[in-house]
Short mmCIF file of N, CA and C in Angstrom, two decimals:
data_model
loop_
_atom_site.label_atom_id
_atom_site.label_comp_id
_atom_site.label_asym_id
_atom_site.label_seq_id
_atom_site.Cartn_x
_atom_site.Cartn_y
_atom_site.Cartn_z
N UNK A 119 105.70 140.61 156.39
CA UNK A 119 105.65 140.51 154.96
C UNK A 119 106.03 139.11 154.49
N UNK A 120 107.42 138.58 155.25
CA UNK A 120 107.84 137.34 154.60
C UNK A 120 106.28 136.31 155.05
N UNK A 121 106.59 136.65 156.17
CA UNK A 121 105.27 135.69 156.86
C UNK A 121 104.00 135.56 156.19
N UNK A 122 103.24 136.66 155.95
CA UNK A 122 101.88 136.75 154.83
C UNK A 122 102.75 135.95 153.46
N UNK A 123 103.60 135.94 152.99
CA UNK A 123 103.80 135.19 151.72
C UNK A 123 104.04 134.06 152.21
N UNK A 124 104.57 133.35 152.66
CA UNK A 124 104.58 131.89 153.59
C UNK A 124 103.34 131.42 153.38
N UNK A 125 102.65 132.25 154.28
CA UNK A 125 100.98 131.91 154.42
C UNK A 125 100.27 131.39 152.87
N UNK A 126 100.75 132.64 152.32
CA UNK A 126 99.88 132.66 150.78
C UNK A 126 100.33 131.09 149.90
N UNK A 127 101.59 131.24 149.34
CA UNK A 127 102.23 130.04 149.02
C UNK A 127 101.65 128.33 149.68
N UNK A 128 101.91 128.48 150.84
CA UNK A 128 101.57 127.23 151.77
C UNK A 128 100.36 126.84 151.14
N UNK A 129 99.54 127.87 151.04
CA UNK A 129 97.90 127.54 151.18
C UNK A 129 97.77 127.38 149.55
N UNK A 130 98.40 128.12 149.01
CA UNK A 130 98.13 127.74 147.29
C UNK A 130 98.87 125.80 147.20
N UNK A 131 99.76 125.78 147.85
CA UNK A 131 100.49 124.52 147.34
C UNK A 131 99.97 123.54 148.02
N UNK A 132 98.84 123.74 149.10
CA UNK A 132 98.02 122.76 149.33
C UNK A 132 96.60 122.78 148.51
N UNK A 133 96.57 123.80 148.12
CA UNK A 133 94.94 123.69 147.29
C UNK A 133 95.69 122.83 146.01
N UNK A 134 96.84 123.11 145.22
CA UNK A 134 97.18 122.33 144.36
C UNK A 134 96.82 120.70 144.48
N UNK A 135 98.11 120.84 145.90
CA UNK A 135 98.06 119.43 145.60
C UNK A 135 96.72 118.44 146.12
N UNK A 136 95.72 119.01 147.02
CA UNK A 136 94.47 118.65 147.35
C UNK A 136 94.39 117.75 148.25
N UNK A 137 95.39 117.40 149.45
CA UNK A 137 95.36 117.08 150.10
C UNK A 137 95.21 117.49 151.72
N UNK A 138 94.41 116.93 152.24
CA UNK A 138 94.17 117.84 153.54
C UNK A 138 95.19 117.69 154.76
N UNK A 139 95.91 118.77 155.44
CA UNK A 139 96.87 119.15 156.53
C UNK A 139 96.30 119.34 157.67
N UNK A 140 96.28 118.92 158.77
CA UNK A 140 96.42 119.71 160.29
C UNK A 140 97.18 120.77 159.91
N UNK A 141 96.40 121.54 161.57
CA UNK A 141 97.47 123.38 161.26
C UNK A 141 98.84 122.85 161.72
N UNK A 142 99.16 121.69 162.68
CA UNK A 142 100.55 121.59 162.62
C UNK A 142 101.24 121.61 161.60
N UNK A 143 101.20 120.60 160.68
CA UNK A 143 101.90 120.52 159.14
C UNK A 143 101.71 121.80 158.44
N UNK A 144 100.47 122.48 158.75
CA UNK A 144 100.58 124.12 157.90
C UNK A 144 101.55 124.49 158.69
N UNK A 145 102.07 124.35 159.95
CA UNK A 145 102.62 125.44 160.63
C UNK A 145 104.09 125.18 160.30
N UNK A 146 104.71 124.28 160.01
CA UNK A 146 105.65 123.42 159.09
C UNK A 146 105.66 123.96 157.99
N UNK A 147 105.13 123.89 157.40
CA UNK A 147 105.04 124.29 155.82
C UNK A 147 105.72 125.43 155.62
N UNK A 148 104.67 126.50 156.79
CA UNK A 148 105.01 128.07 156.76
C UNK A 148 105.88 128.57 157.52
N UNK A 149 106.62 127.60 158.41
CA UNK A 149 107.72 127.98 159.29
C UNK A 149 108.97 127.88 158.03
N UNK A 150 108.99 126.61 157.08
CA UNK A 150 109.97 125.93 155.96
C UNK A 150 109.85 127.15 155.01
N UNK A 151 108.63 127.92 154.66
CA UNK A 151 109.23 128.54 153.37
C UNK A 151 109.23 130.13 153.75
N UNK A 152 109.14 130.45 155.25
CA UNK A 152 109.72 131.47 155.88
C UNK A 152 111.30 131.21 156.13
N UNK A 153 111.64 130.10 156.24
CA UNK A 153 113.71 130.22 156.22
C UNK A 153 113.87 130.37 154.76
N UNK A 154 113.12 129.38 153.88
CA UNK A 154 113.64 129.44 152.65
C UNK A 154 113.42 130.91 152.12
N UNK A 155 112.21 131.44 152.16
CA UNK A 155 112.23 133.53 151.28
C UNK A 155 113.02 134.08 152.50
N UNK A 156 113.38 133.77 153.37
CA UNK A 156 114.29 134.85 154.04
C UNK A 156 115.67 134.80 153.61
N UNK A 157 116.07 133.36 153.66
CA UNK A 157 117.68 133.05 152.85
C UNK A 157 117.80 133.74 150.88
N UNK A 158 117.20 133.29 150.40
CA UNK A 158 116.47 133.37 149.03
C UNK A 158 116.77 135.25 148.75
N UNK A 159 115.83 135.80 149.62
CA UNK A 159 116.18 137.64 149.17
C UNK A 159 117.42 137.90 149.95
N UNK A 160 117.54 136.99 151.01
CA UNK A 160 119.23 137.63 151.57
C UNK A 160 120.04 136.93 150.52
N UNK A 161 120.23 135.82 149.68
CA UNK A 161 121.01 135.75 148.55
C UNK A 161 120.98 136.40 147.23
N UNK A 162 119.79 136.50 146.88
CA UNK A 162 119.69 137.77 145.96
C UNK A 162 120.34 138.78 145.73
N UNK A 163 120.20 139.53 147.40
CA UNK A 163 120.56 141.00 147.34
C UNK A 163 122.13 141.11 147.65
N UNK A 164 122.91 139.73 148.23
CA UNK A 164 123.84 139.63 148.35
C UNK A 164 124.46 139.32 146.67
N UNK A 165 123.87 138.57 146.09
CA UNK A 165 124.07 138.59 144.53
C UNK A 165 124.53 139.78 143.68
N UNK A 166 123.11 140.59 143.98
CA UNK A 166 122.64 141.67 143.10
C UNK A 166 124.59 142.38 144.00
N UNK A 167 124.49 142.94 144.86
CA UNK A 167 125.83 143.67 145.72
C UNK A 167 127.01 142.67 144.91
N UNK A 168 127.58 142.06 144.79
CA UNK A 168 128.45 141.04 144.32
C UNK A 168 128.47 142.00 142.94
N UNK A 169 127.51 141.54 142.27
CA UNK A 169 127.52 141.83 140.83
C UNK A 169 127.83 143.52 140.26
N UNK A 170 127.30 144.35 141.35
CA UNK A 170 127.69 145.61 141.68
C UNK A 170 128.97 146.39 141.67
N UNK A 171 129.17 145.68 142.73
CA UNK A 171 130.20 145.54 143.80
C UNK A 171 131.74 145.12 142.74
N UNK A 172 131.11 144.45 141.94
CA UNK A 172 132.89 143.52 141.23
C UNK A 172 133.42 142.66 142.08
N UNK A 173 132.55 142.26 143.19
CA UNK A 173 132.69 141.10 144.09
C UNK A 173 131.95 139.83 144.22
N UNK A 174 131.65 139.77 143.22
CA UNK A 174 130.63 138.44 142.78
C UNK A 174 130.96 136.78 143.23
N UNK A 175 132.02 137.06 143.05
CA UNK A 175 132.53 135.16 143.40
C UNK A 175 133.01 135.47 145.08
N UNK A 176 133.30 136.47 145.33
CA UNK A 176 133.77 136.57 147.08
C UNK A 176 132.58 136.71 148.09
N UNK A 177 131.71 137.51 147.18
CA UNK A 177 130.33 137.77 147.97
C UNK A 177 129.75 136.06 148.22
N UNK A 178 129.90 135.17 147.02
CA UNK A 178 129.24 134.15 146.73
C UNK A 178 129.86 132.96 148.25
N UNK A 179 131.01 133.05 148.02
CA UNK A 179 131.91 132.62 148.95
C UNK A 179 132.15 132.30 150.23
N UNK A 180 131.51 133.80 150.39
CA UNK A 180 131.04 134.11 151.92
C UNK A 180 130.02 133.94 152.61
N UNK A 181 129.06 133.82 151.49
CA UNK A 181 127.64 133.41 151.75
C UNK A 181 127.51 131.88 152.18
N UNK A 182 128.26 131.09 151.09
CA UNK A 182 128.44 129.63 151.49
C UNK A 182 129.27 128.94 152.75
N UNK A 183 130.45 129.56 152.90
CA UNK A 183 130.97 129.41 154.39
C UNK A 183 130.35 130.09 155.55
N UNK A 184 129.95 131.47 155.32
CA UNK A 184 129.01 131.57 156.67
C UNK A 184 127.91 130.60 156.84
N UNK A 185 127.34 130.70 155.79
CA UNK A 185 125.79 129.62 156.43
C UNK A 185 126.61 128.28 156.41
N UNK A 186 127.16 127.57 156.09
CA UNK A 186 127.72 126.06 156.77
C UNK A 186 128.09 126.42 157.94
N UNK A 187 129.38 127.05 158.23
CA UNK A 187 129.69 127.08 159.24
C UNK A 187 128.33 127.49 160.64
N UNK A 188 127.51 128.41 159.86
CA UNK A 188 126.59 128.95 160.94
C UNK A 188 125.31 127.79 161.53
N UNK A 189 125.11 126.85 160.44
CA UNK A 189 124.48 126.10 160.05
C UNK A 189 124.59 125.12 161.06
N UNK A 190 126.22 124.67 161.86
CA UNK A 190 126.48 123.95 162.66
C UNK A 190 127.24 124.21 164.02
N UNK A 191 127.48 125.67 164.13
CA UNK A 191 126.98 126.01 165.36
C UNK A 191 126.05 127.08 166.15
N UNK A 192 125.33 127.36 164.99
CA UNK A 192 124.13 127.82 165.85
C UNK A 192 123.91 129.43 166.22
N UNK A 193 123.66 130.37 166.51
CA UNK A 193 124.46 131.86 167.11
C UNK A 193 122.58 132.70 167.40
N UNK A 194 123.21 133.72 167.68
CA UNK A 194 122.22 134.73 167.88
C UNK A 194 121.04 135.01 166.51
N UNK A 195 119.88 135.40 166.73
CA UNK A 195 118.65 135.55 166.07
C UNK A 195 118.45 136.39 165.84
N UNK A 196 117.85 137.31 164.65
CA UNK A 196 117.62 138.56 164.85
C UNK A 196 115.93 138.84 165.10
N UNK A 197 116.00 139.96 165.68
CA UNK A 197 113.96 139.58 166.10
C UNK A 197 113.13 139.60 165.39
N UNK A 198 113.71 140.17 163.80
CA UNK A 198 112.86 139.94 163.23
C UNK A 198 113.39 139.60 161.52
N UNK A 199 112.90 139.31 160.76
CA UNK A 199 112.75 138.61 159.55
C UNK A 199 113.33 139.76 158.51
N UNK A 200 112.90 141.11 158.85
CA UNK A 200 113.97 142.29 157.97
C UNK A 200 115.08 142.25 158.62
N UNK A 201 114.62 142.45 160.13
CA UNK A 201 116.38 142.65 160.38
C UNK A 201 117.53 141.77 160.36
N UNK A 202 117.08 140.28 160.17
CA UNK A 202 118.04 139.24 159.87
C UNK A 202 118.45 139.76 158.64
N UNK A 203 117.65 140.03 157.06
CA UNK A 203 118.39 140.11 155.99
C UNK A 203 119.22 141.27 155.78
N UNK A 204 118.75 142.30 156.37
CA UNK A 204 119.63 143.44 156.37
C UNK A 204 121.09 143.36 157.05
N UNK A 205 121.21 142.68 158.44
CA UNK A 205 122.33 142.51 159.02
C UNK A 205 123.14 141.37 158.06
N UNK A 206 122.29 140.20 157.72
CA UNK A 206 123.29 139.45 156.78
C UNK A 206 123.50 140.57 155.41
N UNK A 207 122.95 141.00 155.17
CA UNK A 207 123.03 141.55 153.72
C UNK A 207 124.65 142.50 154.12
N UNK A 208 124.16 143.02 155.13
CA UNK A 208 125.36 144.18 155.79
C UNK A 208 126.81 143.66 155.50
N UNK A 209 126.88 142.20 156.70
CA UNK A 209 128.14 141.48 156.85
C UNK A 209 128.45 140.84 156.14
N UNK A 210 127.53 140.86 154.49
CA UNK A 210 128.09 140.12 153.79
C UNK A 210 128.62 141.30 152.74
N UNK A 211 127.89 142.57 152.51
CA UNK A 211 128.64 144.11 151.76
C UNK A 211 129.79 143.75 152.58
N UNK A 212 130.42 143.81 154.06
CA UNK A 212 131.66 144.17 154.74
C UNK A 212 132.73 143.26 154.33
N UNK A 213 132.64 141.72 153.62
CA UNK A 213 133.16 141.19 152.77
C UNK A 213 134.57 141.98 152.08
N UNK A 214 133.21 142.83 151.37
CA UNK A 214 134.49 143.68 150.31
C UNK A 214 135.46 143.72 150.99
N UNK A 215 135.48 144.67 151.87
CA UNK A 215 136.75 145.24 152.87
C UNK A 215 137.32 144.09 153.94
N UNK A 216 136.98 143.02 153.80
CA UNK A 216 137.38 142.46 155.08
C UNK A 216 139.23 141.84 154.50
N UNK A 217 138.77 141.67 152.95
CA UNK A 217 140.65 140.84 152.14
C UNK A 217 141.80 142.50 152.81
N UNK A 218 140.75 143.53 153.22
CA UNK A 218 142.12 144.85 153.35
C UNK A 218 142.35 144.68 154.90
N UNK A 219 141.38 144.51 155.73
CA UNK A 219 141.43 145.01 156.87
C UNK A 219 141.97 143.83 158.07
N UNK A 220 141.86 142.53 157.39
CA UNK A 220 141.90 141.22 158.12
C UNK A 220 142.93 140.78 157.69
N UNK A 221 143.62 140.46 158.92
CA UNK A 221 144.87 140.00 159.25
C UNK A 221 144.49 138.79 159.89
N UNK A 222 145.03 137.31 159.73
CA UNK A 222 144.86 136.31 159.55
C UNK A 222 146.23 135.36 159.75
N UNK A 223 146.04 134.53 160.70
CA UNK A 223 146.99 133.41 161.01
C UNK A 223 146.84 132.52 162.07
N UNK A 224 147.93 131.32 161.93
CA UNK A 224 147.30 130.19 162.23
C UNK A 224 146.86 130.00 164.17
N UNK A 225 147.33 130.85 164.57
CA UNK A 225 146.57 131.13 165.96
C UNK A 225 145.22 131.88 165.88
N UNK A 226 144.99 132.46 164.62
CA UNK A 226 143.35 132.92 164.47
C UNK A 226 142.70 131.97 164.65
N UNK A 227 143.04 131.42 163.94
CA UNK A 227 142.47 130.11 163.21
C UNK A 227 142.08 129.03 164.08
N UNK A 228 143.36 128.76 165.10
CA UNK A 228 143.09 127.87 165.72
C UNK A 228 142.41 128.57 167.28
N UNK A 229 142.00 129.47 166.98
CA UNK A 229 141.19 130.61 168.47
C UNK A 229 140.07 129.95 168.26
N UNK A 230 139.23 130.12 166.99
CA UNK A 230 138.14 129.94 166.33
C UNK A 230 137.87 128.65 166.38
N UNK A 231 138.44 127.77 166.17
CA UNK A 231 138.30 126.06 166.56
C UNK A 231 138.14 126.19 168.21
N UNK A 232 138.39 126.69 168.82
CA UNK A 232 138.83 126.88 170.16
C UNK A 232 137.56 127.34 170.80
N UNK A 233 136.96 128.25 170.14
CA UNK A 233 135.65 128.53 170.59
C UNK A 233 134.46 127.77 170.17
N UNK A 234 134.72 127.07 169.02
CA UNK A 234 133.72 125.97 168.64
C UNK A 234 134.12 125.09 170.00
N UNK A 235 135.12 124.37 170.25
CA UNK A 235 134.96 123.53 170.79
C UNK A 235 134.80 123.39 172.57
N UNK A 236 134.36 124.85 172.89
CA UNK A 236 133.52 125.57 174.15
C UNK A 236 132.51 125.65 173.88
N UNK A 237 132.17 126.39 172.99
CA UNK A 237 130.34 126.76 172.86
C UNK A 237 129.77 126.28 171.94
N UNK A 238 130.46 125.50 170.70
CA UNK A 238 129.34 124.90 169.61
C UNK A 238 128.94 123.63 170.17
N UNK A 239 127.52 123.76 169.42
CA UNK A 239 126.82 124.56 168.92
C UNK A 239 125.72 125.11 170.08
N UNK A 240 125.57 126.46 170.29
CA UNK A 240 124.38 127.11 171.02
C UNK A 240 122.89 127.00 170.78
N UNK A 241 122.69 126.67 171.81
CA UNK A 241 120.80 126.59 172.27
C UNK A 241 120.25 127.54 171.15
N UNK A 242 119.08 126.59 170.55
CA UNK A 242 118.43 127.48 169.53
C UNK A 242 116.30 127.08 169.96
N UNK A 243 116.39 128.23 170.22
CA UNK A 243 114.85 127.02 170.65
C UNK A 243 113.81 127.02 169.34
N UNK A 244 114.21 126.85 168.11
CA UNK A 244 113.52 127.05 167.27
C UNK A 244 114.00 125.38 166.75
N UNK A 245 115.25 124.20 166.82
CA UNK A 245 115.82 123.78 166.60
C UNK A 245 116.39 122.61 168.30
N UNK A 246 115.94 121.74 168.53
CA UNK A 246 116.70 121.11 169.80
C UNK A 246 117.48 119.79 168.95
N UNK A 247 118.50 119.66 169.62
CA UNK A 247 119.55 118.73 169.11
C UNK A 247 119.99 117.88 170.18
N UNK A 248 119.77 116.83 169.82
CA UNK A 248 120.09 115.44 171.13
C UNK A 248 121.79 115.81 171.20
N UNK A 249 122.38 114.90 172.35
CA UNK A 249 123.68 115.35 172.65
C UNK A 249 124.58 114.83 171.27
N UNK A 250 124.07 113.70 170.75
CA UNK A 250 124.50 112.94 169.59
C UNK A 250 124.74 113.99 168.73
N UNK A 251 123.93 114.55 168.29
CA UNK A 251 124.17 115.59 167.32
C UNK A 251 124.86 116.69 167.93
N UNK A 252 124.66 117.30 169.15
CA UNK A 252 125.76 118.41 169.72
C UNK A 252 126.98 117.71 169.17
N UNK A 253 127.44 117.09 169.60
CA UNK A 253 129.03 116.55 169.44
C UNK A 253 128.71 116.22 168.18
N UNK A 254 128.31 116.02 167.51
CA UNK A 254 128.94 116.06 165.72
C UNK A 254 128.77 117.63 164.95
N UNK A 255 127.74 117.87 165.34
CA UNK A 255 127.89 119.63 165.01
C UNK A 255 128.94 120.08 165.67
N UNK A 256 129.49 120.01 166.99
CA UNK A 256 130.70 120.56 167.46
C UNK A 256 132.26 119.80 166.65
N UNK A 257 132.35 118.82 166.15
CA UNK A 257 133.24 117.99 165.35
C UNK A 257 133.24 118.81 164.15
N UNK A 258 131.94 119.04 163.85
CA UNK A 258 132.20 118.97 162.38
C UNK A 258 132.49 121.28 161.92
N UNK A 259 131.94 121.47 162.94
CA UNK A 259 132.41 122.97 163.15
C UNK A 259 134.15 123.45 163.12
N UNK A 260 134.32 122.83 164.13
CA UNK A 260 135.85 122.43 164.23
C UNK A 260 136.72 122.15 162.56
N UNK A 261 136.02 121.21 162.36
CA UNK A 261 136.43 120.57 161.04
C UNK A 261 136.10 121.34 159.80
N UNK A 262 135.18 122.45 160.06
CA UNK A 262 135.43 123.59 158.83
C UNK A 262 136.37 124.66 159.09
N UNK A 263 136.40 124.65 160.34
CA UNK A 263 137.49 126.23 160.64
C UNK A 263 138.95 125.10 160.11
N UNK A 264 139.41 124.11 160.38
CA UNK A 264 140.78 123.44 160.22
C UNK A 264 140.39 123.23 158.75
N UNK A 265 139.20 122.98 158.08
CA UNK A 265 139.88 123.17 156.41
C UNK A 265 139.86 125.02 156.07
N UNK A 266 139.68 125.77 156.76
CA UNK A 266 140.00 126.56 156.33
C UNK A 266 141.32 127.07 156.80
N UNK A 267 141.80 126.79 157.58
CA UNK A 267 143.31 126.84 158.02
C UNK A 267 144.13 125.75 157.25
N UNK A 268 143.68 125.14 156.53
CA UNK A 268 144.77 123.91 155.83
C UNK A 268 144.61 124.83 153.98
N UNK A 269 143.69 125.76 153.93
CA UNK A 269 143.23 126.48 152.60
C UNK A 269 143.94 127.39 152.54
N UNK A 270 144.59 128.44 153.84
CA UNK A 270 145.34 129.40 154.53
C UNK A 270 146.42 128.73 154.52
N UNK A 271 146.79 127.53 155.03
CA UNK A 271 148.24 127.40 155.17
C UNK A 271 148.81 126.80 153.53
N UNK A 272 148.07 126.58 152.90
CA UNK A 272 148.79 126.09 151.50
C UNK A 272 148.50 127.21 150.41
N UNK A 273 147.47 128.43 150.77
CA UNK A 273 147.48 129.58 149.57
C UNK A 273 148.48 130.65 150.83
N UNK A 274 148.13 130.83 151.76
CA UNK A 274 148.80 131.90 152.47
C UNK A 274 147.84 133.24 152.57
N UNK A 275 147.92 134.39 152.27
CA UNK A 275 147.36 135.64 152.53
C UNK A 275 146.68 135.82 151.41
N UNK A 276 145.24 135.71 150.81
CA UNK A 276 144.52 135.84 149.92
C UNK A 276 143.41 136.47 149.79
N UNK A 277 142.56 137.14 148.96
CA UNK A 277 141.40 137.64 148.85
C UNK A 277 140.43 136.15 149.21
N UNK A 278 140.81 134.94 149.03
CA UNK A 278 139.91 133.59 149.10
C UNK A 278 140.40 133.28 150.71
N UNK A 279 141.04 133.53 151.46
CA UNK A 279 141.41 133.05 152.22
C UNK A 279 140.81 134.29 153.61
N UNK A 280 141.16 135.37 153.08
CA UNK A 280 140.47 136.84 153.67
C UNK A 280 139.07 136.38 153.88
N UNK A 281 138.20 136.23 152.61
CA UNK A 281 136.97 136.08 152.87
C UNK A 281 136.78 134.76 153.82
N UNK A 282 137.00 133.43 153.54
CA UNK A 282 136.36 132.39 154.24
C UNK A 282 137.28 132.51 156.03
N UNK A 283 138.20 133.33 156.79
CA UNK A 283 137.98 134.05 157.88
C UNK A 283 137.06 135.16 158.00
N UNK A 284 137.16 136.06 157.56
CA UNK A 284 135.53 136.69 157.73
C UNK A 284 134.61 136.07 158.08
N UNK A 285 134.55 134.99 156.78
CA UNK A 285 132.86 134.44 156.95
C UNK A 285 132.78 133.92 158.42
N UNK A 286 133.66 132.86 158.68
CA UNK A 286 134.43 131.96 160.45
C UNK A 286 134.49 133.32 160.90
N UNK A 287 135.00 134.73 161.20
CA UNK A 287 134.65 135.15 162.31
C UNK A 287 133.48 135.91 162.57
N UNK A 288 132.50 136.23 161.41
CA UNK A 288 131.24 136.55 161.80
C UNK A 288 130.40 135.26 162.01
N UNK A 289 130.28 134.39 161.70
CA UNK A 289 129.59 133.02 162.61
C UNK A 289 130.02 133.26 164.16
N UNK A 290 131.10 133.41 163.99
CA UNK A 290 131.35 132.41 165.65
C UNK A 290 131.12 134.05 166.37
N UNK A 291 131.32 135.12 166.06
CA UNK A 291 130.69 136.38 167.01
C UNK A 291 129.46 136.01 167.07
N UNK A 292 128.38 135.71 165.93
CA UNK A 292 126.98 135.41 166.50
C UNK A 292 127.00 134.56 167.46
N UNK A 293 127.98 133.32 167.49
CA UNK A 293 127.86 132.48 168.54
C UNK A 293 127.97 132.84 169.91
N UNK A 294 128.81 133.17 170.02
CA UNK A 294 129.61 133.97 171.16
C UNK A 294 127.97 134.95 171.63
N UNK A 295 127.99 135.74 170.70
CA UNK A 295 127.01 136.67 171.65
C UNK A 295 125.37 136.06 171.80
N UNK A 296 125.12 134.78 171.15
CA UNK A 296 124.10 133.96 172.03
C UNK A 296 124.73 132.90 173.23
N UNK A 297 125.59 132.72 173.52
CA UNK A 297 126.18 132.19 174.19
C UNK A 297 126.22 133.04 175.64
N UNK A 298 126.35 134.17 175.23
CA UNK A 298 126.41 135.75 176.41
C UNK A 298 124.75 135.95 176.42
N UNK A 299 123.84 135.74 175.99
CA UNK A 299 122.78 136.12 175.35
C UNK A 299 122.05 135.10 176.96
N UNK A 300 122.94 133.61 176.69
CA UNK A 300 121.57 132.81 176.95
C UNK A 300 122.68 132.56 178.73
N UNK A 301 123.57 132.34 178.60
CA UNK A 301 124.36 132.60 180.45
C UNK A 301 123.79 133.80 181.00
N UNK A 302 123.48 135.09 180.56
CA UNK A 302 122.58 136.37 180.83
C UNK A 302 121.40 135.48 181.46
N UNK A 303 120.75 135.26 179.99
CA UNK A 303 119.02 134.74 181.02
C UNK A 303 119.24 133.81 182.03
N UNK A 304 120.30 133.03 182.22
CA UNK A 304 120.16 132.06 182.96
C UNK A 304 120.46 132.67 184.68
N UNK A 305 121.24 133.38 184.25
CA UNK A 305 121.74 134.09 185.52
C UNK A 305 120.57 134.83 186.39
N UNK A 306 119.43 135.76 185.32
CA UNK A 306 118.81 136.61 185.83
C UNK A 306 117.28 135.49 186.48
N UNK A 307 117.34 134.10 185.77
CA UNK A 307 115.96 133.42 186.14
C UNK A 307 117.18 132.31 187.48
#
């Protein structure tokens, strides 16, 4: 579904603009506004839940620290284009409950830096990154979990502080389990 609208869009915004593409650059085009409507209705519906919910600025919150943080190290895929928004849509509803259920401190915190700086950022084959950029995505991963431990150590135990661990420990589980994902294939080839 996302994909046929990709398609549709692409091809209208080249008849607009009237310039002629190779299918590579179409394939660009429609690869770019397949992340963008997949992020787009997973923010929506994470919106629309927020606004629901009476969790509007935490939902919002979480959305922005998971995708940075996820953004720079990388994690598991889902196979397909519903089931990515539904699982984000999911872990971002579990939000609500995560300020009750999450217990949080500065050895969390610094676990989570700890695993960035083992496995970030993971093999994405949709995405290859020279080593230059590994080591600054792994720097700069690091460097969001420690501002969120410097956000934790000067508010302490918070609904703002609840959520942006959540968000850091559902990133780095996706990581982790492409990390298990891709030592698996390597083992079995």
């Amino acid at each position: 579904m996302i994909t046929k609208w990709a398609i549709y869009i692409a091809n209208q915004l080249i008849k607009v603009s009237r310039k002629k593409i190779n299918s590579e650059q179409l394939d660009i085009y429609i690869y770019g506004l397949e992340c963008f409507l997949n992020t787009f209705i997973t923010i929506t519906l994470l919106t629309i839940w927020g606004i629901f919910s009476h969790s509007l600025s935490s939902t919002l919150l979480w959305v922005l620290t998971f995708s940075l943080l996820r953004h720079f190290i990388g994690g598991v895929h889902a196979p397909t284009q519903l089931t990515c928004i539904l699982a984000s849509f999911f872990l971002g509803c579990i939000n609500k409950w995560s300020t009750v259920f999450i217990t949080q401190n500065t050895c969390l915190y610094v676990l989570l830096a700890f695993m960035c700086l083992l496995f970030a950022p993971t093999s994405n084959n949709k995405v290859s990154l020279s080593s230059t950029q590994k080591k600054l995505h792994k720097i700069i991963s690091i460097l969001i979990i420690f501002t969120g431990l410097l956000i934790f150590y000067k508010i302490g135990h918070s609904n703002l502080t609840a959520t942006i661990f959540y968000s850091f420990l559902c990133a780095i589980i996706l990581m982790l389990i492409e990390t298990i994902l891709h030592l698996r294939i390597n083992l079995i080839h």
